[in-house]
Amino acid sequence: MDRETLPKVVVIGGGTGLPVILKGLKKEKVNITAIVTVADDGGSSGMIRKQMNVLPPGDIRNVMLALSNVDQRVVDLFQYRFEVEGELSGHVIGNLILTALSQLNDSYVDAIQVLSKVLKIRGQVIPATDEPLVLHAEMQDGSFINGESLIPLQGQPIKRVFIDPVDVKPLDTAVQAIAEADLIVIGPGSLYTSILPNLLVKDIAAELIRTEAPVVYISNILTQIGETDNFSDLDHIRVIHDHVGEPIINHTLINTAEVPRELMFPEDVRQVAHDTEQIGKLGIHALTDDFLSTEEGLVRHDAKKVAAVLMKLLAQNNN
């Protein structure tokens, strides 16, 4: 089958969890579209964004490399981070290359398309919008925090997050991809700072409400300090639905394997609690199994196992 006739899978998110899932999916016979958050304002991405008023490149870079089909040495080059004194300190080469391409082409989207060809990526990568977003949070004590990187540092629960500009328009290609999708996957990733910024773009949320394709939320394996302390799988889903305004998730993928305590860090991190009974009462099908990978001492989803379950769900929906 050529790309146009393959089943269409849209994956939405950002951070470090999304690339893991994409590495598994790119080995399957599917047409992949990754819709990526543009709210990051920390690290190398934040420095570039502040100085040049462009989309933060970090999440986009990581997703593109996950979908790439080039020599590992090229990937390592794009992921190389300078550890030197001075202005280059902390910058990632791939971020600089992507930003340079945005200056050499008509738009950031054009730069992504050029780099996609260089990296021979499977599928397409689309920013949620072509305008950098500022993420704000209202905390439980009524205070407001401005900036994605500052939100998890407050040491108290988050009441809600919202974006500026509030009426930002997504790229037409992102909306079209959701409208044409046979399967939509959200996450895994930081709930408030990687996943929700995409879903708060109104036209993206509207298309997710409208779609008849299965929408799968891949629940995080561990809690995240400052974002999802003491959260269960059900809490993640409720937060997403509260922010979108309507239920959009009808399947959730949950890891049931126990994470070795020595791999949970910092110390206050815990395994996300399960509440499959209550999830079922919401009409959501829980896909539970051992999806745990601890390769290189890191707690991640097993990309191959996750891809296999997603492909099974896709096949069931297409029959």
Short mmCIF file of C-alpha atoms in Angstrom, two decimals:
data_model
loop_
_atom_site.label_atom_id
_atom_site.label_comp_id
_atom_site.label_asym_id
_atom_site.label_seq_id
_atom_site.Cartn_x
_atom_site.Cartn_y
_atom_site.Cartn_z
CA MET A 1 0.00 0.00 0.00
CA ASP A 2 1.16 3.55 -0.71
CA ARG A 3 1.01 6.28 1.90
CA GLU A 4 -2.36 7.60 0.76
CA THR A 5 -4.11 4.25 1.21
CA LEU A 6 -2.60 3.36 4.58
CA PRO A 7 -4.72 3.73 7.74
CA LYS A 8 -4.28 7.24 9.16
CA VAL A 9 -3.07 7.61 12.74
CA VAL A 10 -2.80 11.01 14.42
CA VAL A 11 -0.69 11.31 17.57
CA ILE A 12 -1.01 14.45 19.72
CA GLY A 13 1.32 15.67 22.46
CA GLY A 14 4.92 16.61 23.17
CA GLY A 15 7.69 16.06 25.69
CA THR A 16 9.67 12.84 25.99
CA GLY A 17 6.79 10.33 25.98
CA LEU A 18 5.45 11.03 22.50
CA PRO A 19 8.66 10.11 20.59
CA VAL A 20 8.67 6.68 22.27
CA ILE A 21 5.23 5.87 20.87
CA LEU A 22 6.16 7.21 17.43
CA LYS A 23 9.23 4.97 17.27
CA GLY A 24 6.93 1.98 17.63
CA LEU A 25 4.29 3.20 15.19
CA LYS A 26 6.75 4.07 12.42
CA LYS A 27 7.50 0.35 12.02
CA GLU A 28 3.84 -0.37 11.30
CA LYS A 29 1.93 0.06 8.04
CA VAL A 30 0.21 3.30 8.94
CA ASN A 31 0.18 6.90 7.76
CA ILE A 32 1.42 8.91 10.79
CA THR A 33 0.72 12.54 11.61
CA ALA A 34 2.21 13.99 14.79
CA ILE A 35 0.63 17.21 16.11
CA VAL A 36 3.12 18.82 18.48
CA THR A 37 2.84 21.38 21.26
CA VAL A 38 4.39 24.85 20.81
CA ALA A 39 4.12 26.16 24.39
CA ASP A 40 7.63 25.23 25.60
CA ASP A 41 9.54 28.18 27.04
CA GLY A 42 12.37 26.48 28.91
CA GLY A 43 15.93 25.41 28.11
CA SER A 44 17.38 25.79 24.62
CA SER A 45 13.90 26.12 23.07
CA GLY A 46 12.99 28.91 25.45
CA MET A 47 16.19 30.84 24.77
CA ILE A 48 15.68 30.62 21.00
CA ARG A 49 12.00 31.50 21.28
CA LYS A 50 12.71 34.56 23.44
CA GLN A 51 15.49 35.89 21.23
CA MET A 52 13.92 35.24 17.83
CA ASN A 53 10.16 35.03 18.47
CA VAL A 54 9.85 31.70 16.65
CA LEU A 55 8.17 28.42 17.54
CA PRO A 56 10.06 26.53 20.25
CA PRO A 57 11.93 23.83 18.31
CA GLY A 58 12.66 21.21 20.99
CA ASP A 59 9.48 19.10 20.93
CA ILE A 60 9.29 19.32 17.15
CA ARG A 61 12.93 18.20 16.86
CA ASN A 62 12.42 15.20 19.15
CA VAL A 63 9.34 14.05 17.24
CA MET A 64 11.07 14.41 13.87
CA LEU A 65 14.05 12.38 15.07
CA ALA A 66 11.73 9.68 16.42
CA LEU A 67 10.22 9.35 12.94
CA SER A 68 13.54 9.66 11.09
CA ASN A 69 15.25 6.96 9.08
CA VAL A 70 18.86 8.08 9.06
CA ASP A 71 22.16 6.87 10.48
CA GLN A 72 22.18 6.98 14.30
CA ARG A 73 25.19 9.29 14.11
CA VAL A 74 23.01 11.91 12.42
CA VAL A 75 20.43 11.56 15.22
CA ASP A 76 23.17 11.92 17.82
CA LEU A 77 24.40 15.07 16.07
CA PHE A 78 20.94 16.65 16.10
CA GLN A 79 20.56 15.77 19.81
CA TYR A 80 24.00 17.10 20.80
CA ARG A 81 23.78 19.71 23.55
CA PHE A 82 26.64 22.17 24.09
CA GLU A 83 28.10 22.07 27.59
CA VAL A 84 30.41 25.04 27.44
CA GLU A 85 30.80 28.46 28.99
CA GLY A 86 29.01 31.30 27.23
CA GLU A 87 25.97 31.85 25.04
CA LEU A 88 26.05 28.42 23.38
CA SER A 89 25.72 26.66 26.72
CA GLY A 90 22.64 24.41 26.81
CA HIS A 91 21.76 24.82 23.15
CA VAL A 92 20.93 21.72 21.09
CA ILE A 93 22.31 21.57 17.54
CA GLY A 94 19.01 20.32 16.12
CA ASN A 95 17.20 23.33 17.60
CA LEU A 96 19.66 25.69 15.95
CA ILE A 97 19.40 23.91 12.59
CA LEU A 98 15.59 23.96 12.61
CA THR A 99 15.56 27.64 13.56
CA ALA A 100 18.10 28.46 10.84
CA LEU A 101 15.95 26.66 8.27
CA SER A 102 12.96 28.74 9.37
CA GLN A 103 14.98 31.85 8.49
CA LEU A 104 16.03 30.44 5.12
CA ASN A 105 12.49 29.47 4.12
CA ASP A 106 9.16 31.28 3.96
CA SER A 107 7.83 29.83 7.21
CA TYR A 108 8.54 27.48 10.09
CA VAL A 109 6.23 24.93 8.48
CA ASP A 110 8.35 25.05 5.31
CA ALA A 111 11.45 24.50 7.45
CA ILE A 112 9.89 21.38 8.97
CA GLN A 113 9.09 20.04 5.52
CA VAL A 114 12.66 20.63 4.33
CA LEU A 115 14.16 18.95 7.38
CA SER A 116 11.65 16.09 7.08
CA LYS A 117 13.15 15.24 3.69
CA VAL A 118 16.70 15.46 5.04
CA LEU A 119 15.85 13.15 7.94
CA LYS A 120 13.71 10.83 5.78
CA ILE A 121 10.91 10.82 8.31
CA ARG A 122 7.95 8.44 8.18
CA GLY A 123 4.80 10.55 8.19
CA GLN A 124 4.38 14.25 8.81
CA VAL A 125 5.02 16.55 11.76
CA ILE A 126 2.71 19.52 12.30
CA PRO A 127 2.93 22.19 15.02
CA ALA A 128 -0.43 22.68 16.74
CA THR A 129 -0.27 26.28 15.53
CA ASP A 130 2.28 28.45 13.73
CA GLU A 131 2.20 30.98 16.60
CA PRO A 132 4.16 30.42 19.83
CA LEU A 133 1.76 29.85 22.72
CA VAL A 134 2.10 31.17 26.25
CA LEU A 135 0.75 28.71 28.81
CA HIS A 136 -0.81 30.12 31.99
CA ALA A 137 -1.98 28.29 35.09
CA GLU A 138 -4.40 29.12 37.87
CA MET A 139 -3.28 27.34 41.02
CA GLN A 140 -5.56 26.02 43.75
CA ASP A 141 -4.72 29.00 45.99
CA GLY A 142 -5.99 31.42 43.33
CA SER A 143 -2.57 32.62 42.15
CA PHE A 144 -1.66 32.75 38.44
CA ILE A 145 1.59 31.52 36.89
CA ASN A 146 2.76 32.60 33.44
CA GLY A 147 5.01 30.28 31.44
CA GLU A 148 5.10 26.53 30.83
CA SER A 149 8.46 25.97 32.52
CA LEU A 150 7.40 27.68 35.77
CA ILE A 151 4.08 25.89 36.29
CA PRO A 152 5.45 22.61 37.75
CA LEU A 153 7.72 24.49 40.17
CA GLN A 154 5.00 25.99 42.38
CA GLY A 155 4.65 23.07 44.80
CA GLN A 156 0.86 23.11 44.83
CA PRO A 157 -2.00 21.63 42.80
CA ILE A 158 -3.01 23.15 39.48
CA LYS A 159 -6.65 24.22 39.14
CA ARG A 160 -6.58 24.86 35.38
CA VAL A 161 -4.34 25.93 32.53
CA PHE A 162 -5.13 28.21 29.61
CA ILE A 163 -3.30 29.56 26.57
CA ASP A 164 -2.55 32.95 25.12
CA PRO A 165 -3.68 33.86 22.48
CA VAL A 166 -6.92 32.18 23.55
CA ASP A 167 -8.38 32.20 20.03
CA VAL A 168 -5.24 31.08 18.21
CA LYS A 169 -5.92 29.21 14.97
CA PRO A 170 -4.37 25.79 14.36
CA LEU A 171 -2.74 24.91 11.09
CA ASP A 172 -5.32 23.73 8.56
CA THR A 173 -3.29 20.57 8.01
CA ALA A 174 -3.61 19.68 11.71
CA VAL A 175 -7.40 20.01 11.67
CA GLN A 176 -7.61 18.10 8.39
CA ALA A 177 -5.46 15.27 9.77
CA ILE A 178 -7.79 14.84 12.75
CA ALA A 179 -10.86 14.97 10.51
CA GLU A 180 -9.46 12.21 8.27
CA ALA A 181 -7.95 10.05 11.03
CA ASP A 182 -8.79 6.38 11.50
CA LEU A 183 -7.23 6.45 14.99
CA ILE A 184 -6.24 9.31 17.29
CA VAL A 185 -3.70 8.89 20.09
CA ILE A 186 -3.16 11.44 22.87
CA GLY A 187 0.00 11.21 24.99
CA PRO A 188 1.85 10.05 26.89
CA GLY A 189 3.43 13.20 28.24
CA SER A 190 3.21 15.92 30.87
CA LEU A 191 -0.51 16.37 31.31
CA TYR A 192 -0.73 20.11 31.87
CA THR A 193 2.33 21.32 29.96
CA SER A 194 2.68 18.96 26.96
CA ILE A 195 -0.78 17.53 26.26
CA LEU A 196 -3.32 20.20 27.24
CA PRO A 197 -1.72 23.08 25.26
CA ASN A 198 -2.69 21.20 22.07
CA LEU A 199 -6.23 20.47 23.25
CA LEU A 200 -6.82 24.08 24.30
CA VAL A 201 -6.54 25.21 20.69
CA LYS A 202 -10.28 25.54 20.11
CA ASP A 203 -10.51 24.22 16.56
CA ILE A 204 -8.41 21.17 17.47
CA ALA A 205 -10.69 20.47 20.43
CA ALA A 206 -13.77 20.91 18.25
CA GLU A 207 -12.48 18.41 15.72
CA LEU A 208 -11.70 15.90 18.48
CA ILE A 209 -15.24 16.26 19.77
CA ARG A 210 -16.59 15.78 16.24
CA THR A 211 -14.48 12.80 15.16
CA GLU A 212 -15.89 9.30 14.94
CA ALA A 213 -12.41 7.74 15.07
CA PRO A 214 -11.34 6.00 18.29
CA VAL A 215 -9.50 8.40 20.61
CA VAL A 216 -6.96 6.65 22.84
CA TYR A 217 -5.32 8.33 25.81
CA ILE A 218 -2.02 6.71 26.81
CA SER A 219 -1.81 7.26 30.53
CA ASN A 220 1.51 8.15 32.10
CA ILE A 221 3.22 5.41 34.07
CA LEU A 222 4.53 7.68 36.84
CA THR A 223 3.23 10.80 38.52
CA GLN A 224 4.98 14.08 37.79
CA ILE A 225 5.98 16.37 40.64
CA GLY A 226 4.23 19.73 40.40
CA GLU A 227 1.69 18.48 37.83
CA THR A 228 0.10 15.14 38.67
CA ASP A 229 1.11 14.32 42.25
CA ASN A 230 -1.04 11.44 43.56
CA PHE A 231 -3.02 11.25 40.29
CA SER A 232 -4.81 8.15 39.07
CA ASP A 233 -5.52 7.25 35.44
CA LEU A 234 -9.06 8.50 36.03
CA ASP A 235 -7.77 11.88 37.25
CA HIS A 236 -5.85 12.37 34.00
CA ILE A 237 -8.98 11.70 31.93
CA ARG A 238 -11.16 13.98 34.06
CA VAL A 239 -8.68 16.86 33.72
CA ILE A 240 -8.58 16.47 29.94
CA HIS A 241 -12.38 16.36 29.65
CA ASP A 242 -12.80 19.32 32.01
CA HIS A 243 -10.44 21.43 29.89
CA VAL A 244 -11.90 20.39 26.54
CA GLY A 245 -15.45 20.84 27.84
CA GLU A 246 -16.79 17.51 26.53
CA PRO A 247 -15.71 13.86 26.68
CA ILE A 248 -13.37 12.97 23.82
CA ILE A 249 -11.58 9.84 25.09
CA ASN A 250 -13.16 6.43 24.51
CA HIS A 251 -10.13 4.19 25.11
CA THR A 252 -7.23 4.47 27.53
CA LEU A 253 -4.03 2.44 27.54
CA ILE A 254 -2.79 1.62 31.05
CA ASN A 255 0.40 -0.07 32.19
CA THR A 256 -0.24 -2.55 35.00
CA ALA A 257 3.34 -3.75 35.53
CA GLU A 258 4.93 -2.64 38.78
CA VAL A 259 7.80 -0.17 38.45
CA PRO A 260 10.85 -1.03 40.60
CA ARG A 261 11.09 1.54 43.38
CA GLU A 262 14.75 2.23 42.61
CA LEU A 263 13.75 3.55 39.17
CA MET A 264 11.33 6.12 40.57
CA PHE A 265 13.00 9.48 40.98
CA PRO A 266 12.85 12.10 42.39
CA GLU A 267 11.85 10.52 45.69
CA ASP A 268 8.25 11.81 45.70
CA VAL A 269 7.39 10.23 42.34
CA ARG A 270 4.88 7.38 42.51
CA GLN A 271 3.28 4.99 40.07
CA VAL A 272 0.01 6.34 38.67
CA ALA A 273 -2.88 4.64 40.49
CA HIS A 274 -5.46 2.63 38.52
CA ASP A 275 -9.22 3.06 38.65
CA THR A 276 -10.43 0.96 35.73
CA GLU A 277 -13.86 0.37 37.30
CA GLN A 278 -14.70 4.08 37.37
CA ILE A 279 -13.13 4.56 33.95
CA GLY A 280 -15.47 1.88 32.63
CA LYS A 281 -18.46 3.68 34.15
CA LEU A 282 -17.55 6.67 31.97
CA GLY A 283 -17.95 4.46 28.91
CA ILE A 284 -14.18 4.32 28.34
CA HIS A 285 -12.53 1.02 27.45
CA ALA A 286 -9.36 0.42 29.46
CA LEU A 287 -6.60 -1.43 27.57
CA THR A 288 -4.50 -2.87 30.39
CA ASP A 289 -1.27 -4.86 30.14
CA ASP A 290 2.42 -4.86 30.94
CA PHE A 291 3.54 -1.93 28.79
CA LEU A 292 6.61 -1.17 30.90
CA SER A 293 10.12 -0.71 29.55
CA THR A 294 13.04 -0.07 31.91
CA GLU A 295 15.77 -0.05 29.28
CA GLU A 296 18.83 1.95 30.35
CA GLY A 297 17.25 2.44 33.79
CA LEU A 298 14.50 4.73 32.43
CA VAL A 299 10.79 4.20 32.96
CA ARG A 300 9.12 4.34 29.56
CA HIS A 301 6.35 2.65 27.61
CA ASP A 302 7.38 -0.38 25.58
CA ALA A 303 7.03 1.07 22.07
CA LYS A 304 6.58 -2.29 20.36
CA LYS A 305 3.83 -3.49 22.74
CA VAL A 306 1.98 -0.19 22.59
CA ALA A 307 2.11 -0.15 18.79
CA ALA A 308 0.78 -3.71 18.66
CA VAL A 309 -2.26 -2.81 20.79
CA LEU A 310 -2.94 0.35 18.77
CA MET A 311 -2.76 -1.63 15.53
CA LYS A 312 -5.20 -4.21 16.92
CA LEU A 313 -7.63 -1.44 17.89
CA LEU A 314 -7.25 0.12 14.45
CA ALA A 315 -7.99 -3.20 12.75
CA GLN A 316 -11.10 -3.75 14.93
CA ASN A 317 -12.40 -0.30 14.10
CA ASN A 318 -11.86 -0.77 10.35
CA ASN A 319 -13.72 -4.10 10.22
#
